[in-house]
Amino acid sequence: MPSAQAAAITEIEIPGAGWRPRPYQQPLWGYLKAGGKRAAAVWHRRAGKDSLCLNWGARSALLQVGNYWHMLPEATQGRKVIWEAIDPKTGMRLIDQAFPHEIREGQREDEMILRLKTGSTWQVVGSANYNSLMGAPPLGVVFSEYALAKPMAWDFIRPILAENGGW
């Protein structure tokens, strides 16, 4: 018999708060749902790259227990772009839309980390200080603004993802 916590999680719709991939995002979303592990979305500014990836991270963290990172070049950029960002259409914080409070066990504002009831973690991190990320091997990593990322960050993270079968 599933616990009340597990039952509550199964009733939550992910992606949440009515988010759906835009028509031009659907091929990427479908690729990821079909098991795709590497993708580069070269879309115009404000095309919703981070929104899609944020929702993909939420879905992944619910389906497979692991550590997930949303990485920007600097952690301070991640705080503005992801952690504190508010969707002007809904008035909701992006993280609240993608990760409803009902699926969270807790969060730490200082570390920009969410702990989910499934056992997964999702965190906003920066590539500028990638070597400080040792310890918790990620199962999924989003590189946002990859052209501005510290080049060695991918070289550092790639073997971990390969070993974990991550994306």
mmCIF file of C-alpha atoms in Angstrom:
data_model
loop_
_atom_site.group_PDB
_atom_site.id
_atom_site.type_symbol
_atom_site.label_atom_id
_atom_site.label_comp_id
_atom_site.label_asym_id
_atom_site.label_seq_id
_atom_site.Cartn_x
_atom_site.Cartn_y
_atom_site.Cartn_z
ATOM 1 C CA MET A 1 0.000 0.000 0.000
ATOM 2 C CA PRO A 2 1.604 3.319 -1.040
ATOM 3 C CA SER A 3 2.231 5.939 1.606
ATOM 4 C CA ALA A 4 0.130 9.104 1.734
ATOM 5 C CA GLN A 5 3.242 11.000 0.623
ATOM 6 C CA ALA A 6 3.658 8.811 -2.460
ATOM 7 C CA ALA A 7 -0.056 9.060 -3.247
ATOM 8 C CA ALA A 8 0.105 12.857 -3.031
ATOM 9 C CA ILE A 9 3.026 12.916 -5.468
ATOM 10 C CA THR A 10 1.218 10.719 -8.005
ATOM 11 C CA GLU A 11 -1.656 13.215 -8.073
ATOM 12 C CA ILE A 12 0.620 16.125 -9.048
ATOM 13 C CA GLU A 13 0.793 16.918 -12.741
ATOM 14 C CA ILE A 14 4.307 17.420 -14.090
ATOM 15 C CA PRO A 15 4.982 19.601 -15.993
ATOM 16 C CA GLY A 16 2.966 21.707 -13.578
ATOM 17 C CA ALA A 17 0.885 24.869 -13.525
ATOM 18 C CA GLY A 18 -0.356 24.397 -17.056
ATOM 19 C CA TRP A 19 3.125 24.500 -18.638
ATOM 20 C CA ARG A 20 3.288 22.802 -22.022
ATOM 21 C CA PRO A 21 6.025 22.824 -24.636
ATOM 22 C CA ARG A 22 5.502 25.475 -27.290
ATOM 23 C CA PRO A 23 5.021 24.049 -30.805
ATOM 24 C CA TYR A 24 8.673 24.552 -31.778
ATOM 25 C CA GLN A 25 9.786 23.001 -28.443
ATOM 26 C CA GLN A 26 7.786 19.805 -28.929
ATOM 27 C CA PRO A 27 10.428 17.971 -31.012
ATOM 28 C CA LEU A 28 13.042 18.520 -28.272
ATOM 29 C CA TRP A 29 10.598 17.523 -25.512
ATOM 30 C CA GLY A 30 9.678 14.386 -27.478
ATOM 31 C CA TYR A 31 13.356 13.540 -28.031
ATOM 32 C CA LEU A 32 14.039 13.801 -24.305
ATOM 33 C CA LYS A 33 10.949 11.744 -23.400
ATOM 34 C CA ALA A 34 12.138 9.062 -25.832
ATOM 35 C CA GLY A 35 15.428 8.767 -23.906
ATOM 36 C CA GLY A 36 17.584 11.411 -25.586
ATOM 37 C CA LYS A 37 20.565 12.364 -23.434
ATOM 38 C CA ARG A 38 22.344 15.171 -25.300
ATOM 39 C CA ALA A 39 20.738 18.124 -27.036
ATOM 40 C CA ALA A 40 21.534 21.706 -27.941
ATOM 41 C CA ALA A 41 18.640 24.121 -28.319
ATOM 42 C CA VAL A 42 19.797 26.997 -30.509
ATOM 43 C CA TRP A 43 16.737 29.208 -30.251
ATOM 44 C CA HIS A 44 16.286 32.976 -30.070
ATOM 45 C CA ARG A 45 16.278 34.841 -26.773
ATOM 46 C CA ARG A 46 13.042 34.419 -24.797
ATOM 47 C CA ALA A 47 12.261 31.179 -26.657
ATOM 48 C CA GLY A 48 11.833 29.315 -23.368
ATOM 49 C CA LYS A 49 15.010 27.229 -23.306
ATOM 50 C CA ASP A 50 15.375 27.461 -19.518
ATOM 51 C CA SER A 51 11.656 26.915 -19.000
ATOM 52 C CA LEU A 52 11.697 23.695 -21.014
ATOM 53 C CA CYS A 53 14.852 22.484 -19.269
ATOM 54 C CA LEU A 54 13.518 23.387 -15.827
ATOM 55 C CA ASN A 55 10.387 21.332 -16.458
ATOM 56 C CA TRP A 56 12.461 18.501 -17.895
ATOM 57 C CA GLY A 57 14.568 18.516 -14.720
ATOM 58 C CA ALA A 58 11.444 18.327 -12.562
ATOM 59 C CA ARG A 59 10.037 15.428 -14.576
ATOM 60 C CA SER A 60 13.349 13.582 -14.482
ATOM 61 C CA ALA A 61 13.809 14.092 -10.733
ATOM 62 C CA LEU A 62 10.398 12.550 -10.084
ATOM 63 C CA LEU A 63 10.915 9.566 -12.375
ATOM 64 C CA GLN A 64 14.475 8.638 -11.338
ATOM 65 C CA VAL A 65 16.043 9.427 -7.985
ATOM 66 C CA GLY A 66 19.230 11.386 -8.424
ATOM 67 C CA ASN A 67 20.940 14.757 -8.234
ATOM 68 C CA TYR A 68 20.054 17.236 -10.971
ATOM 69 C CA TRP A 69 21.755 20.547 -11.722
ATOM 70 C CA HIS A 70 20.683 23.585 -13.707
ATOM 71 C CA MET A 71 23.998 25.274 -14.467
ATOM 72 C CA LEU A 72 24.609 28.823 -15.607
ATOM 73 C CA PRO A 73 28.043 30.406 -16.083
ATOM 74 C CA GLU A 74 27.828 32.040 -12.620
ATOM 75 C CA ALA A 75 25.707 30.921 -9.672
ATOM 76 C CA THR A 76 24.582 34.542 -9.222
ATOM 77 C CA GLN A 77 23.153 34.431 -12.757
ATOM 78 C CA GLY A 78 21.331 31.227 -11.856
ATOM 79 C CA ARG A 79 19.801 32.916 -8.833
ATOM 80 C CA LYS A 80 18.369 35.684 -11.046
ATOM 81 C CA VAL A 81 17.451 33.643 -14.135
ATOM 82 C CA ILE A 82 16.091 30.481 -12.488
ATOM 83 C CA TRP A 83 15.821 30.564 -8.691
ATOM 84 C CA GLU A 84 14.168 33.977 -8.228
ATOM 85 C CA ALA A 85 12.650 34.465 -11.684
ATOM 86 C CA ILE A 86 8.917 35.070 -11.916
ATOM 87 C CA ASP A 87 6.868 34.149 -14.955
ATOM 88 C CA PRO A 88 5.153 37.388 -16.042
ATOM 89 C CA LYS A 89 2.206 35.435 -17.454
ATOM 90 C CA THR A 90 1.395 33.522 -14.250
ATOM 91 C CA GLY A 91 3.052 35.589 -11.501
ATOM 92 C CA MET A 92 4.629 32.374 -10.176
ATOM 93 C CA ARG A 93 8.287 31.730 -9.457
ATOM 94 C CA LEU A 94 9.610 29.441 -12.181
ATOM 95 C CA ILE A 95 10.755 26.870 -9.635
ATOM 96 C CA ASP A 96 7.310 26.843 -8.000
ATOM 97 C CA GLN A 97 5.688 26.181 -11.369
ATOM 98 C CA ALA A 98 8.068 23.342 -12.236
ATOM 99 C CA PHE A 99 8.432 21.938 -8.700
ATOM 100 C CA PRO A 100 5.115 22.327 -6.857
ATOM 101 C CA HIS A 101 5.484 22.560 -3.066
ATOM 102 C CA GLU A 102 3.590 19.264 -2.728
ATOM 103 C CA ILE A 103 6.526 17.320 -4.187
ATOM 104 C CA ARG A 104 9.167 19.039 -2.052
ATOM 105 C CA GLU A 105 10.599 17.809 1.181
ATOM 106 C CA GLY A 106 12.539 21.015 1.698
ATOM 107 C CA GLN A 107 14.662 23.715 0.155
ATOM 108 C CA ARG A 108 17.698 25.809 1.015
ATOM 109 C CA GLU A 109 17.629 29.333 -0.346
ATOM 110 C CA ASP A 110 21.347 29.877 0.328
ATOM 111 C CA GLU A 111 22.359 26.799 -1.696
ATOM 112 C CA MET A 112 19.532 27.093 -4.248
ATOM 113 C CA ILE A 113 18.660 23.438 -3.727
ATOM 114 C CA LEU A 114 15.337 21.612 -3.619
ATOM 115 C CA ARG A 115 14.994 18.258 -1.888
ATOM 116 C CA LEU A 116 12.103 16.269 -3.288
ATOM 117 C CA LYS A 117 9.961 13.682 -1.518
ATOM 118 C CA THR A 118 11.201 11.099 -4.022
ATOM 119 C CA GLY A 119 14.756 11.480 -2.657
ATOM 120 C CA SER A 120 16.029 13.503 -5.623
ATOM 121 C CA THR A 121 17.702 16.879 -5.373
ATOM 122 C CA TRP A 122 17.621 19.670 -7.919
ATOM 123 C CA GLN A 123 20.032 22.586 -7.640
ATOM 124 C CA VAL A 124 21.037 25.770 -9.427
ATOM 125 C CA VAL A 125 24.829 25.903 -9.784
ATOM 126 C CA GLY A 126 27.498 27.847 -11.671
ATOM 127 C CA SER A 127 30.118 26.533 -14.083
ATOM 128 C CA ALA A 128 32.650 29.148 -12.961
ATOM 129 C CA ASN A 129 33.214 27.166 -9.774
ATOM 130 C CA TYR A 130 32.615 23.654 -11.145
ATOM 131 C CA ASN A 131 35.352 22.082 -9.007
ATOM 132 C CA SER A 132 33.334 22.940 -5.868
ATOM 133 C CA LEU A 133 30.618 20.536 -7.073
ATOM 134 C CA MET A 134 32.557 17.420 -6.111
ATOM 135 C CA GLY A 135 30.721 14.866 -4.031
ATOM 136 C CA ALA A 136 27.139 14.609 -5.240
ATOM 137 C CA PRO A 137 27.331 13.019 -8.704
ATOM 138 C CA PRO A 138 24.625 14.415 -10.985
ATOM 139 C CA LEU A 139 22.272 12.277 -13.024
ATOM 140 C CA GLY A 140 21.224 15.228 -15.182
ATOM 141 C CA VAL A 141 22.776 18.609 -15.947
ATOM 142 C CA VAL A 142 21.380 21.527 -17.931
ATOM 143 C CA PHE A 143 24.042 23.877 -19.273
ATOM 144 C CA SER A 144 22.240 27.180 -19.752
ATOM 145 C CA GLU A 145 24.134 29.843 -21.706
ATOM 146 C CA TYR A 146 26.689 27.193 -22.631
ATOM 147 C CA ALA A 147 28.690 29.567 -24.846
ATOM 148 C CA LEU A 148 29.540 31.558 -21.710
ATOM 149 C CA ALA A 149 30.239 28.544 -19.470
ATOM 150 C CA LYS A 150 33.662 27.733 -18.122
ATOM 151 C CA PRO A 151 35.012 25.336 -20.787
ATOM 152 C CA MET A 152 36.436 22.822 -18.302
ATOM 153 C CA ALA A 153 33.042 22.348 -16.605
ATOM 154 C CA TRP A 154 31.816 19.962 -19.321
ATOM 155 C CA ASP A 155 35.090 18.010 -19.243
ATOM 156 C CA PHE A 156 34.685 17.664 -15.464
ATOM 157 C CA ILE A 157 31.025 16.579 -15.560
ATOM 158 C CA ARG A 158 30.997 14.403 -18.715
ATOM 159 C CA PRO A 159 32.654 11.307 -17.154
ATOM 160 C CA ILE A 160 30.246 11.413 -14.187
ATOM 161 C CA LEU A 161 27.224 11.490 -16.511
ATOM 162 C CA ALA A 162 28.697 8.696 -18.644
ATOM 163 C CA GLU A 163 29.228 6.509 -15.577
ATOM 164 C CA ASN A 164 25.690 7.225 -14.267
ATOM 165 C CA GLY A 165 23.999 6.865 -17.650
ATOM 166 C CA GLY A 166 22.858 10.448 -17.119
ATOM 167 C CA TRP A 167 22.007 13.290 -19.389
#
